[in-house]
Coordinates of C-alpha atoms in Angstrom, one line a residue:
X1 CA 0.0 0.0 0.0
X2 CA 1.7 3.5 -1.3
X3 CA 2.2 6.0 1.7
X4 CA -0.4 8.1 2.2
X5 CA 0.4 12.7 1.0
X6 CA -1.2 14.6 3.6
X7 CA -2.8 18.2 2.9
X8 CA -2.9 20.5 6.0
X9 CA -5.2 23.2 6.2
X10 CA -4.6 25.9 8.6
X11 CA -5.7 29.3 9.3
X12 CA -4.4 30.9 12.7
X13 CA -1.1 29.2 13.5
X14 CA 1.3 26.1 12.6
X15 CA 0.9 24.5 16.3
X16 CA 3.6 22.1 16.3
X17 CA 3.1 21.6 20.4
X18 CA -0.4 21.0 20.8
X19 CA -2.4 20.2 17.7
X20 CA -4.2 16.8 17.7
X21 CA -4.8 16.8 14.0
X22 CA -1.4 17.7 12.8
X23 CA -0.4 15.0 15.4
X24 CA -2.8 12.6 13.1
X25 CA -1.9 13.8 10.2
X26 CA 1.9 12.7 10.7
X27 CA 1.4 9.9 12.2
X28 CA 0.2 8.3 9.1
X29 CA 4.1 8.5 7.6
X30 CA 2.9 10.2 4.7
X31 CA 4.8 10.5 1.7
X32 CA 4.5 14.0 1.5
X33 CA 3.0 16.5 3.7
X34 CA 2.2 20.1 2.5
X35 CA 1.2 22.5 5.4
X36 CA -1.3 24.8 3.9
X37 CA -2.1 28.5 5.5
X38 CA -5.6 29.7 4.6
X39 CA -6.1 33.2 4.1
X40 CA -9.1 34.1 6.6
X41 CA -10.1 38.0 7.0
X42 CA -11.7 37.7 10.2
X43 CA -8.0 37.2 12.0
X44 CA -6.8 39.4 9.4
X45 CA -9.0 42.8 9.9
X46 CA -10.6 41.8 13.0
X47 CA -8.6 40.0 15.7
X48 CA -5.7 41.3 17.4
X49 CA -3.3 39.0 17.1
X50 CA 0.2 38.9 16.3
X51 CA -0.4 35.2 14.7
X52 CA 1.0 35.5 11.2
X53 CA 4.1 36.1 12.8
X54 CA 4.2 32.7 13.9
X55 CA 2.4 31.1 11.0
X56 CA 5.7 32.0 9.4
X57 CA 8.7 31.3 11.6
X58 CA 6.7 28.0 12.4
X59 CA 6.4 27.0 8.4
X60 CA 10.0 27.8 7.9
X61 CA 11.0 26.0 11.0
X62 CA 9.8 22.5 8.5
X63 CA 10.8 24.0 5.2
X64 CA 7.0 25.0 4.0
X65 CA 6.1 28.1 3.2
X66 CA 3.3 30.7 4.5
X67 CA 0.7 30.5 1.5
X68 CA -0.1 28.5 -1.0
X69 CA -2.9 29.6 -3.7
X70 CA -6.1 27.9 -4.3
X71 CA -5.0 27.0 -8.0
X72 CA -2.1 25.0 -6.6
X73 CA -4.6 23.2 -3.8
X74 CA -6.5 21.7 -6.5
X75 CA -3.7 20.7 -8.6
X76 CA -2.3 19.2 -5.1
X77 CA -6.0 17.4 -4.8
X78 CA -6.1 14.8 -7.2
X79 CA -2.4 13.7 -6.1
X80 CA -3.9 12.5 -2.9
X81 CA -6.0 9.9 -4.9
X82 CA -9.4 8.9 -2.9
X83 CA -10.0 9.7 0.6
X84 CA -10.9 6.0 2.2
X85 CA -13.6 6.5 4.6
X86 CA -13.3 5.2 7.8
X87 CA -16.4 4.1 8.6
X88 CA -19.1 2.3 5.8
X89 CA -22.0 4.9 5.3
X90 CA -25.2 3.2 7.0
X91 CA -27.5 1.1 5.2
X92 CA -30.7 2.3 7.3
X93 CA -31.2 4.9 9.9
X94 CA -32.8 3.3 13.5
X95 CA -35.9 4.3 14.3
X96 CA -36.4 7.9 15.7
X97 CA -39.0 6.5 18.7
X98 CA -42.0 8.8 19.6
X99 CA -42.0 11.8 17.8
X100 CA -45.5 13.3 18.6
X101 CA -45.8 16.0 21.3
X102 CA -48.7 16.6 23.4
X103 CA -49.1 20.4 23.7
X104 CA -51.6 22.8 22.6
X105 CA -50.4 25.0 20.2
X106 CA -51.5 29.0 21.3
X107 CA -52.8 30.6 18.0
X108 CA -51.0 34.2 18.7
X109 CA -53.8 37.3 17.8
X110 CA -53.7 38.9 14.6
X111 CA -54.4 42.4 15.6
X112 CA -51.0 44.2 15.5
X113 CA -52.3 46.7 13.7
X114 CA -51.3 49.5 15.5
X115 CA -52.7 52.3 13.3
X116 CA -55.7 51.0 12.9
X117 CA -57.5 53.9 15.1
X118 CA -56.0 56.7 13.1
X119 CA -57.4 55.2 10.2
X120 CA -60.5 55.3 8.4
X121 CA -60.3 52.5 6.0
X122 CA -58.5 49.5 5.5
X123 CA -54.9 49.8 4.7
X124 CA -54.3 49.2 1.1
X125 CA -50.8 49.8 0.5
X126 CA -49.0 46.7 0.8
X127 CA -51.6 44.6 -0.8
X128 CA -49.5 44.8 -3.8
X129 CA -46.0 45.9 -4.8
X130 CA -47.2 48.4 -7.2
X131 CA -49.3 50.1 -4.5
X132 CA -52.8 50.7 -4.4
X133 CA -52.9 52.6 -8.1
X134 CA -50.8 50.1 -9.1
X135 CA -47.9 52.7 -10.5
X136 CA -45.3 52.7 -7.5
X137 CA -45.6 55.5 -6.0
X138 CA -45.6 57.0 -2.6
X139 CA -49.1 56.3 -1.2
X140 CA -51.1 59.7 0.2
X141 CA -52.7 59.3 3.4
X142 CA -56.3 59.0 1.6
X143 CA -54.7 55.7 0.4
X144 CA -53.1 54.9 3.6
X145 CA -56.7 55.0 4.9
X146 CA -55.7 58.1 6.9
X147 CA -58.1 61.2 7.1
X148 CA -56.4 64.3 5.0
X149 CA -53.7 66.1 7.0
X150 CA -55.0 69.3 8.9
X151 CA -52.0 71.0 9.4
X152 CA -51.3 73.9 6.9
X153 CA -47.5 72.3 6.1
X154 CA -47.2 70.2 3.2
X155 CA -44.2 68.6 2.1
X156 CA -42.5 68.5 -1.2
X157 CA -39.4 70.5 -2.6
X158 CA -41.2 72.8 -4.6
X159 CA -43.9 74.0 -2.0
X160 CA -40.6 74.6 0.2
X161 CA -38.6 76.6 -2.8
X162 CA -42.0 78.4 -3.2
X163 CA -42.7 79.4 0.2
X164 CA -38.6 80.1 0.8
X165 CA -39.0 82.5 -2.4
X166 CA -42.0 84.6 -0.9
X167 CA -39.9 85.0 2.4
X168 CA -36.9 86.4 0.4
X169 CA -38.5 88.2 -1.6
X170 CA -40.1 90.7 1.8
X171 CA -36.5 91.9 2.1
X172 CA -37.8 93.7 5.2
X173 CA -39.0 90.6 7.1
X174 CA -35.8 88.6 6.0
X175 CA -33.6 91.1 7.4
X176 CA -35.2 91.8 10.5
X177 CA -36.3 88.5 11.0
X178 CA -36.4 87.4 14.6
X179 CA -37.9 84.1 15.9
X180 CA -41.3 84.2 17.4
X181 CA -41.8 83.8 20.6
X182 CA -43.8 80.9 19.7
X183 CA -43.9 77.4 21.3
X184 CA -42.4 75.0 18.8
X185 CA -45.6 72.5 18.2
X186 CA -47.7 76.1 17.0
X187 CA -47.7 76.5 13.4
X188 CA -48.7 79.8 12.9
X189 CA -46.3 81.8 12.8
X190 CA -43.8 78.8 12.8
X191 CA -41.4 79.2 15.4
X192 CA -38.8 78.2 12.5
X193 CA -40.5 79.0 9.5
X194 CA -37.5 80.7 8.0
X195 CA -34.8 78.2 8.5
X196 CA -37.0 75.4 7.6
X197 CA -37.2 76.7 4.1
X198 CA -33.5 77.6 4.4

């Protein structure tokens, strides 16, 4: 029977003292032996260890070297012929025993619908991807099922632009423009009206 060749993968350290599998691994007498670093980016980016240090001195200590390329382990692979296994794969599996459980299964509620008070109507939205006019766009709050909004701020760029342009354009009430003494939740005046559309 030809002498085994031995591939040995390794990714922190070349443990020469301690490692159970490289102990294995030349105990079989192998023909050839090729100790093989594995790049990993966890220990290289993440841990703080001064480890590749001694993957190094401990691969030149047997005459390997650090790396070896992924190319050259599957060129390596079919040199090591079939892997014998060491035990046969079984025929039938034994029989798992009881396997029903006696519990009754709690049914958890279904309404987590915490909006559903705000709203009107049913929500429509996410009954399909394309929404509920089927063209993808941002649902309103009629669509939501959400009354209209009753505040007199409306969102959008050009409603911003527009109402920023009307501000400059009273160069009195830009330049003496002071905050009111307003509580921030009022919204008329706004108690920052200006820098909002700044």
């Amino acid at each position: 029977m030809p002498k085994p060749r031995v591939i040995y993968w390794f990714r922190t350290d070349l443990r020469l003292h301690d490692s159970t599998a490289l102990e294995a691994a030349l105990d079989l007498n192998p023909e050839a032996f090729w100790p093989i670093w594995i790049w990993d980016p966890h220990y290289v980016y993440c841990a703080r260890e001064g480890h590749y240090g001694a993957v190094t001195n401990s691969s030149r200590k047997i005459g390997g070297k650090p790396t070896m390329s992924i190319g050259q382990v599957q060129t390596a692979g079919p040199k090591i012929g079939e892997i014998s296994r060491p035990i046969p794969a079984p025929k039938s599996l034994p029989d798992p025993g009881e396997t029903t459980l006696d519990f009754t299964q709690e049914i958890p509620k279904q309404d987590l619908d915490f909006n559903s008070k705000e709203r009107k109507h049913d929500d429509k939205s996410y009954e399909k991807i394309s929404g509920p006019n089927g063209d993808f766009a941002v649902p309103t709050l009629e669509e939501l099922g959400f009354p209209p909004a009753t505040t007199p701020h409306r969102g959008r760029e050009t409603l911003a632009l527009s109402s920023f342009s009307k501000i400059i354009a009273d160069e009195k009430y830009t330049a003496t423009f002071e905050k009111p003494k307003t509580v921030p939740t009022d919204f008329s005046p706004s108690p920052l009206r200006l820098s909002l559309c700044t």
